[in-house]
Coordinates of C-alpha atoms in Angstrom, one line a residue:
M1 CA 0.0 0.0 0.0
A2 CA 1.4 3.4 -1.0
Q3 CA 2.4 5.8 1.7
D4 CA 0.8 9.2 2.1
L5 CA 2.8 12.1 0.7
A6 CA 3.4 15.3 2.7
S7 CA 3.1 17.4 -0.5
L8 CA -0.4 16.1 -1.1
R9 CA -1.9 17.0 2.3
R10 CA -4.7 19.5 2.3
L11 CA -6.3 21.7 4.9
Q12 CA -9.5 23.5 3.9
F13 CA -11.8 26.0 5.6
G14 CA -15.4 27.1 5.2
V15 CA -17.2 29.9 7.1
E16 CA -20.0 28.7 9.3
S17 CA -23.3 30.7 9.2
T18 CA -24.1 29.3 12.6
N19 CA -21.4 28.3 15.0
G20 CA -20.9 24.6 15.1
T21 CA -23.1 23.9 12.1
E22 CA -21.3 22.4 9.2
A23 CA -20.4 24.6 6.3
N24 CA -18.9 23.6 2.9
A25 CA -15.2 24.2 2.7
T26 CA -14.5 27.1 0.2
S27 CA -10.7 27.6 0.2
Q28 CA -7.5 25.8 0.7
I29 CA -4.9 26.8 3.3
V30 CA -1.3 27.4 2.0
G31 CA 1.2 26.7 4.8
E32 CA 2.5 24.1 7.2
W33 CA 0.1 22.7 9.8
T34 CA -0.6 20.0 12.4
F35 CA -4.0 18.6 12.9
T36 CA -4.3 16.8 16.3
E37 CA -7.3 14.8 17.4
R38 CA -7.5 15.3 21.2
I39 CA -9.2 12.7 23.4
D40 CA -8.8 12.9 27.1
R41 CA -9.4 9.5 28.8
D42 CA -9.3 8.0 32.3
Y43 CA -7.5 4.8 32.8
E44 CA -8.6 3.0 36.1
E45 CA -5.8 1.9 38.3
H46 CA -7.9 -0.2 40.8
P47 CA -6.9 -3.8 41.7
R48 CA -8.4 -6.3 39.3
G49 CA -7.0 -9.6 40.6
V50 CA -4.0 -9.7 38.2
R51 CA -0.6 -8.2 38.5
A52 CA -1.1 -5.9 35.5
D53 CA -3.2 -2.9 34.4
V54 CA -6.7 -3.6 33.3
H55 CA -8.0 -0.6 31.4
A56 CA -10.4 -2.0 28.8
G57 CA -9.4 0.9 26.5
G58 CA -10.1 3.6 29.0
D59 CA -13.1 5.9 29.3
D60 CA -13.5 9.1 27.2
L61 CA -13.8 12.3 29.2
R62 CA -13.4 15.1 26.7
H63 CA -13.0 15.6 23.0
A64 CA -11.4 18.4 20.9
T65 CA -9.3 19.1 17.8
E66 CA -6.2 21.3 17.8
I67 CA -4.8 22.9 14.7
K68 CA -1.6 24.9 14.4
I69 CA -0.8 26.7 11.2
N70 CA 2.4 28.5 10.0
Q71 CA 2.0 30.4 6.8
N72 CA 3.2 33.5 5.0
L73 CA 1.2 36.6 5.8
T74 CA -1.1 37.7 3.0
Y75 CA -3.5 40.6 2.5
E76 CA -6.3 38.0 2.3
D77 CA -5.6 35.0 4.6
I78 CA -5.1 37.1 7.8
E79 CA -8.9 37.8 7.8
R80 CA -9.5 34.3 9.1
E81 CA -7.4 34.7 12.2
L82 CA -8.8 38.1 12.9
A83 CA -12.4 37.1 12.5
A84 CA -12.0 33.9 14.6
C85 CA -9.9 35.5 17.3
V86 CA -10.6 39.2 17.6
D87 CA -14.2 39.9 16.3
D88 CA -16.5 39.6 13.3
P89 CA -15.5 42.5 11.0
A90 CA -17.5 45.3 9.6
H91 CA -17.3 45.4 5.8
S92 CA -17.4 48.5 3.5
G93 CA -16.3 49.5 0.0
A94 CA -17.1 48.0 -3.4
G95 CA -13.7 46.8 -4.6
P96 CA -11.3 47.2 -3.0
Y97 CA -13.1 46.1 0.1
V98 CA -12.3 47.3 3.6
H99 CA -12.7 45.0 6.5
T100 CA -12.5 46.5 10.0
F101 CA -11.8 44.3 13.0
A102 CA -12.6 46.4 16.1
P103 CA -13.0 44.0 19.1
V104 CA -16.0 44.4 21.4
L105 CA -14.6 45.2 24.9
S106 CA -17.7 45.7 26.9
G107 CA -18.9 42.1 26.5
P108 CA -18.3 38.9 24.6
A109 CA -17.0 39.2 21.0
T110 CA -18.9 37.8 18.0
Y111 CA -16.4 35.3 16.6
K112 CA -16.7 33.8 13.1
S113 CA -16.3 30.0 13.3
F114 CA -15.0 27.7 10.6
S115 CA -15.6 24.1 9.5
I116 CA -12.1 22.6 8.9
E117 CA -11.2 19.7 6.7
E118 CA -7.9 17.8 6.8
T119 CA -6.9 15.2 4.2
E120 CA -3.9 12.8 4.0
T121 CA -3.5 10.9 0.7
D122 CA -1.0 9.0 -1.4
G123 CA -2.5 10.6 -4.5
T124 CA -4.8 7.6 -5.2
T125 CA -6.3 6.7 -1.9
K126 CA -7.3 9.2 0.8
H127 CA -6.3 7.4 4.0
L128 CA -7.5 10.2 6.3
E129 CA -10.4 12.6 5.7
R130 CA -11.5 14.5 8.8
L131 CA -13.9 17.3 9.5
A132 CA -13.9 19.5 12.6
L133 CA -16.7 22.0 13.4
Y134 CA -16.8 25.2 15.4
G135 CA -13.2 26.0 14.6
L136 CA -11.9 29.2 16.3
C137 CA -8.5 30.8 16.6
G138 CA -7.3 31.1 20.2
K139 CA -4.2 33.1 19.4
F140 CA -2.0 34.2 16.5
K141 CA 1.3 35.9 15.9
I142 CA 2.3 38.2 13.0
S143 CA 6.0 38.7 12.5
G144 CA 8.4 40.3 10.1
A145 CA 12.1 40.8 9.6
M146 CA 13.9 42.7 6.9
G147 CA 14.7 40.8 3.7
E148 CA 12.1 38.1 4.5
L149 CA 8.4 37.5 3.9
A150 CA 6.1 38.4 6.8
K151 CA 4.8 35.4 8.7
C152 CA 1.6 34.4 10.5
E153 CA 1.4 31.6 13.1
S154 CA -1.9 30.6 14.6
E155 CA -3.4 28.1 17.0
W156 CA -6.9 26.9 16.5
F157 CA -9.4 24.7 18.4
A158 CA -12.5 22.9 17.3
R159 CA -14.9 20.1 18.3
K160 CA -14.0 16.5 17.8
S161 CA -13.4 15.6 14.2
A162 CA -15.4 13.1 12.3
S163 CA -14.9 11.1 9.1
T164 CA -15.9 13.1 6.0
T165 CA -15.6 13.3 2.3
E166 CA -13.3 16.0 1.3
T167 CA -14.6 19.0 -0.7
P168 CA -12.9 18.6 -4.1
G169 CA -11.3 21.1 -6.4
L170 CA -10.7 24.0 -4.0
A171 CA -8.0 26.6 -4.4
P172 CA -6.4 29.2 -2.1
V173 CA -8.5 32.3 -1.3
S174 CA -8.9 34.4 -4.5
G175 CA -6.2 37.1 -5.1
R176 CA -3.9 35.7 -2.4
Q177 CA -0.8 38.0 -2.2
K178 CA 2.1 37.5 0.1
I179 CA 3.7 40.5 1.9
A180 CA 7.4 41.2 2.1
S181 CA 8.4 42.5 5.5
D182 CA 10.1 45.5 3.9
L183 CA 6.7 46.8 2.8
F184 CA 5.7 47.4 6.4
G185 CA 6.2 50.8 8.1
I186 CA 5.8 51.9 11.7
W187 CA 4.1 55.0 13.1
I188 CA 4.4 55.9 16.8
N189 CA 2.4 58.6 18.6
D190 CA 1.6 59.8 22.1
S191 CA -2.2 59.5 21.8
G192 CA -4.9 57.4 20.1
A193 CA -6.2 60.5 18.4
A194 CA -2.9 61.0 16.6
I195 CA -2.2 57.4 15.8
G196 CA -0.8 56.9 12.3
T197 CA 0.3 60.5 11.9
T198 CA 4.0 60.2 12.7
Q199 CA 5.9 57.6 10.7
K200 CA 9.3 56.5 12.0
T201 CA 11.6 55.8 9.1
G202 CA 15.0 54.1 9.3
L203 CA 14.0 52.5 12.6
L204 CA 12.3 49.1 12.4
R205 CA 14.3 45.9 11.8
S206 CA 11.9 43.2 13.0
W207 CA 8.8 42.8 15.0
E208 CA 6.3 40.3 16.5
L209 CA 2.7 41.0 17.4
E210 CA 1.0 38.2 19.3
V211 CA -2.7 38.4 20.1
E212 CA -4.8 36.1 22.4
G213 CA -8.5 36.5 21.8
G214 CA -9.6 35.3 25.2
N215 CA -11.9 32.8 23.5
V216 CA -11.6 29.3 25.1
P217 CA -13.8 26.2 24.9
D218 CA -16.5 26.1 27.6
Y219 CA -17.1 22.5 28.8
T220 CA -20.3 22.2 30.9
A221 CA -22.5 19.3 32.1
D222 CA -25.6 19.9 29.9
A223 CA -26.9 16.3 29.6
A224 CA -25.5 16.5 26.1
S225 CA -24.9 13.5 23.8
S226 CA -21.3 14.3 23.2
L227 CA -18.2 15.2 25.2
D228 CA -17.4 18.3 23.0
F229 CA -17.4 21.9 24.3
R230 CA -20.9 23.4 24.2
A231 CA -20.1 27.1 23.9
I232 CA -17.2 29.6 24.1
K233 CA -16.0 31.6 27.0
A234 CA -14.9 35.2 26.2
G235 CA -12.0 36.2 28.5
K236 CA -9.7 39.1 28.3
L237 CA -8.2 40.2 24.9
R238 CA -4.4 40.2 25.5
G239 CA -1.3 40.5 23.5
T240 CA 2.4 41.4 23.3
F241 CA 4.4 43.5 20.8
K242 CA 8.2 43.1 20.4
A243 CA 10.2 45.3 18.1
T244 CA 13.9 45.4 17.3
I245 CA 14.9 48.9 16.2
E246 CA 18.1 50.8 15.2
M247 CA 19.6 52.6 18.2
A248 CA 19.4 56.2 17.1
A249 CA 17.3 59.3 18.0
D250 CA 13.9 57.7 17.7
A251 CA 15.0 54.7 19.7
A252 CA 16.2 57.1 22.4
T253 CA 12.8 58.6 22.5
E254 CA 11.2 55.2 23.0
L255 CA 13.6 54.5 25.8
G256 CA 12.4 57.7 27.5
K257 CA 8.8 56.5 27.2
W258 CA 9.7 53.2 28.8
R259 CA 11.4 55.0 31.7
G260 CA 8.3 57.1 32.0
S261 CA 7.6 60.0 34.3
S262 CA 5.9 60.7 37.6
G263 CA 6.3 57.1 38.6
K264 CA 4.5 55.6 35.5
G265 CA 5.4 54.4 32.1
L266 CA 4.0 56.2 29.1
P267 CA 1.7 54.3 26.7
R268 CA 2.6 54.2 23.0
F269 CA 0.2 54.3 20.1
I270 CA 1.6 52.2 17.3
R271 CA 0.5 51.6 13.8
L272 CA 2.0 48.8 11.6
K273 CA 1.0 49.1 8.0
A274 CA 1.9 47.4 4.7
T275 CA 0.4 48.2 1.3
D276 CA 1.0 47.4 -2.3
G277 CA -0.8 50.6 -3.3
T278 CA -4.3 49.1 -3.2
K279 CA -4.3 46.3 -0.7
I280 CA -3.5 47.2 2.9
V281 CA -2.8 45.4 6.2
Q282 CA -3.1 48.0 9.0
L283 CA -2.7 47.1 12.7
D284 CA -3.3 49.8 15.3
M285 CA -2.5 49.2 19.0
C286 CA -1.8 50.8 22.4
I287 CA 1.3 49.4 24.0
D288 CA 2.9 49.7 27.4
Y289 CA 6.6 48.7 27.4
T290 CA 6.9 46.1 30.1
S291 CA 10.3 44.5 29.8
A292 CA 13.8 45.9 30.3
P293 CA 15.3 47.1 27.0
E294 CA 17.8 44.8 25.4
F295 CA 20.8 46.0 23.4
T296 CA 22.6 44.0 20.7
D297 CA 25.0 44.5 17.8
D298 CA 24.1 43.9 14.2
D299 CA 26.5 42.5 11.7
M300 CA 27.5 45.9 10.4
D301 CA 28.9 47.3 13.6
G302 CA 25.5 49.0 14.4
R303 CA 23.6 48.9 17.7
L304 CA 20.1 47.6 18.0
L305 CA 17.5 48.0 20.7
T306 CA 14.7 45.5 21.4
L307 CA 11.6 46.7 23.3
T308 CA 8.8 44.5 24.4
G309 CA 5.4 45.6 25.6
K310 CA 1.8 44.5 26.3
L311 CA -1.4 45.5 24.6
E312 CA -3.2 48.0 26.9
Y313 CA -6.7 49.5 26.8
D314 CA -6.7 53.3 26.6
A315 CA -9.8 54.9 28.0
T316 CA -9.4 58.1 26.0
W317 CA -8.9 56.2 22.7
G318 CA -11.5 53.7 23.7
K319 CA -9.5 50.8 22.1
I320 CA -6.7 48.3 22.7
L321 CA -6.3 47.0 19.1
E322 CA -7.9 47.6 15.7
A323 CA -7.1 45.9 12.4
V324 CA -8.2 47.2 9.0
I325 CA -7.6 45.0 6.0
T326 CA -8.2 46.2 2.4
N327 CA -8.2 43.7 -0.4
S328 CA -10.2 42.5 -3.4
V329 CA -12.2 39.9 -1.5
A330 CA -15.8 41.0 -0.6
T331 CA -16.2 38.3 2.1
F332 CA -13.6 36.0 3.4
S333 CA -13.6 32.2 3.1

């Protein structure tokens, strides 16, 4: 029997109209991933009259599916992570289309969930075809470094997978365009009202933005017929931002903000933005620098500074994070 080929694996997503209700897969993921069927079981250790364990296969306690995806950041694919981790977006425009992800902070977010298909095949026989419903992104990380493509890593959870028949003939999301890290710029301001008005050029070398949506599976005893999670808990939206910058005048300014004044640090309002002239990925955030600055040398006798901070809600701005994605896709898939 032929062995499955790694190059023929497929991971496919479809947007659910109702959370947990199967939707047809509509697009193929381009990246590397793991698809883990998670079953928690209890194995009794009580004496059974023999000098050996007698487990009888164990007893199921809880079911879930875990998916981790590493892919290049694109103007299109990032919508999935944002919708499934931050909040359902508001759409505007008529091509290009503008998708605004502004998380609800006064109550639970409205996450978009996905039906997720995973297939393993040798090219002739599909040895594994699984479907997991109610797929949500628990956290994601966007990163970039000069001279490289920007990256996106994400961690997803879903209900227990079941055998399925793969949706055939799917392609990646329409118009999918990768983003070179050098296309990103950084703007840093003292207030939310001014965010995006002061670009810092010749400063940014690399960065990481990690966001945790606060959405976790809610397992409750509901006399249900399955051991899957029944709903989603909406905890705090959290995140971290790490930037390595050239040690010069602008970096010295940021050091001063970390040192703070009157016994407090000074929040920074940061915009990361990349565009090809039409498509845009724009990430606005309020950051508090929380770790001691780190100094290193680059390979050209220059000095670099790495600053790390946490996302923070600013009452005047009324936000902690907002993402605006502009592309040619009317609705994501």
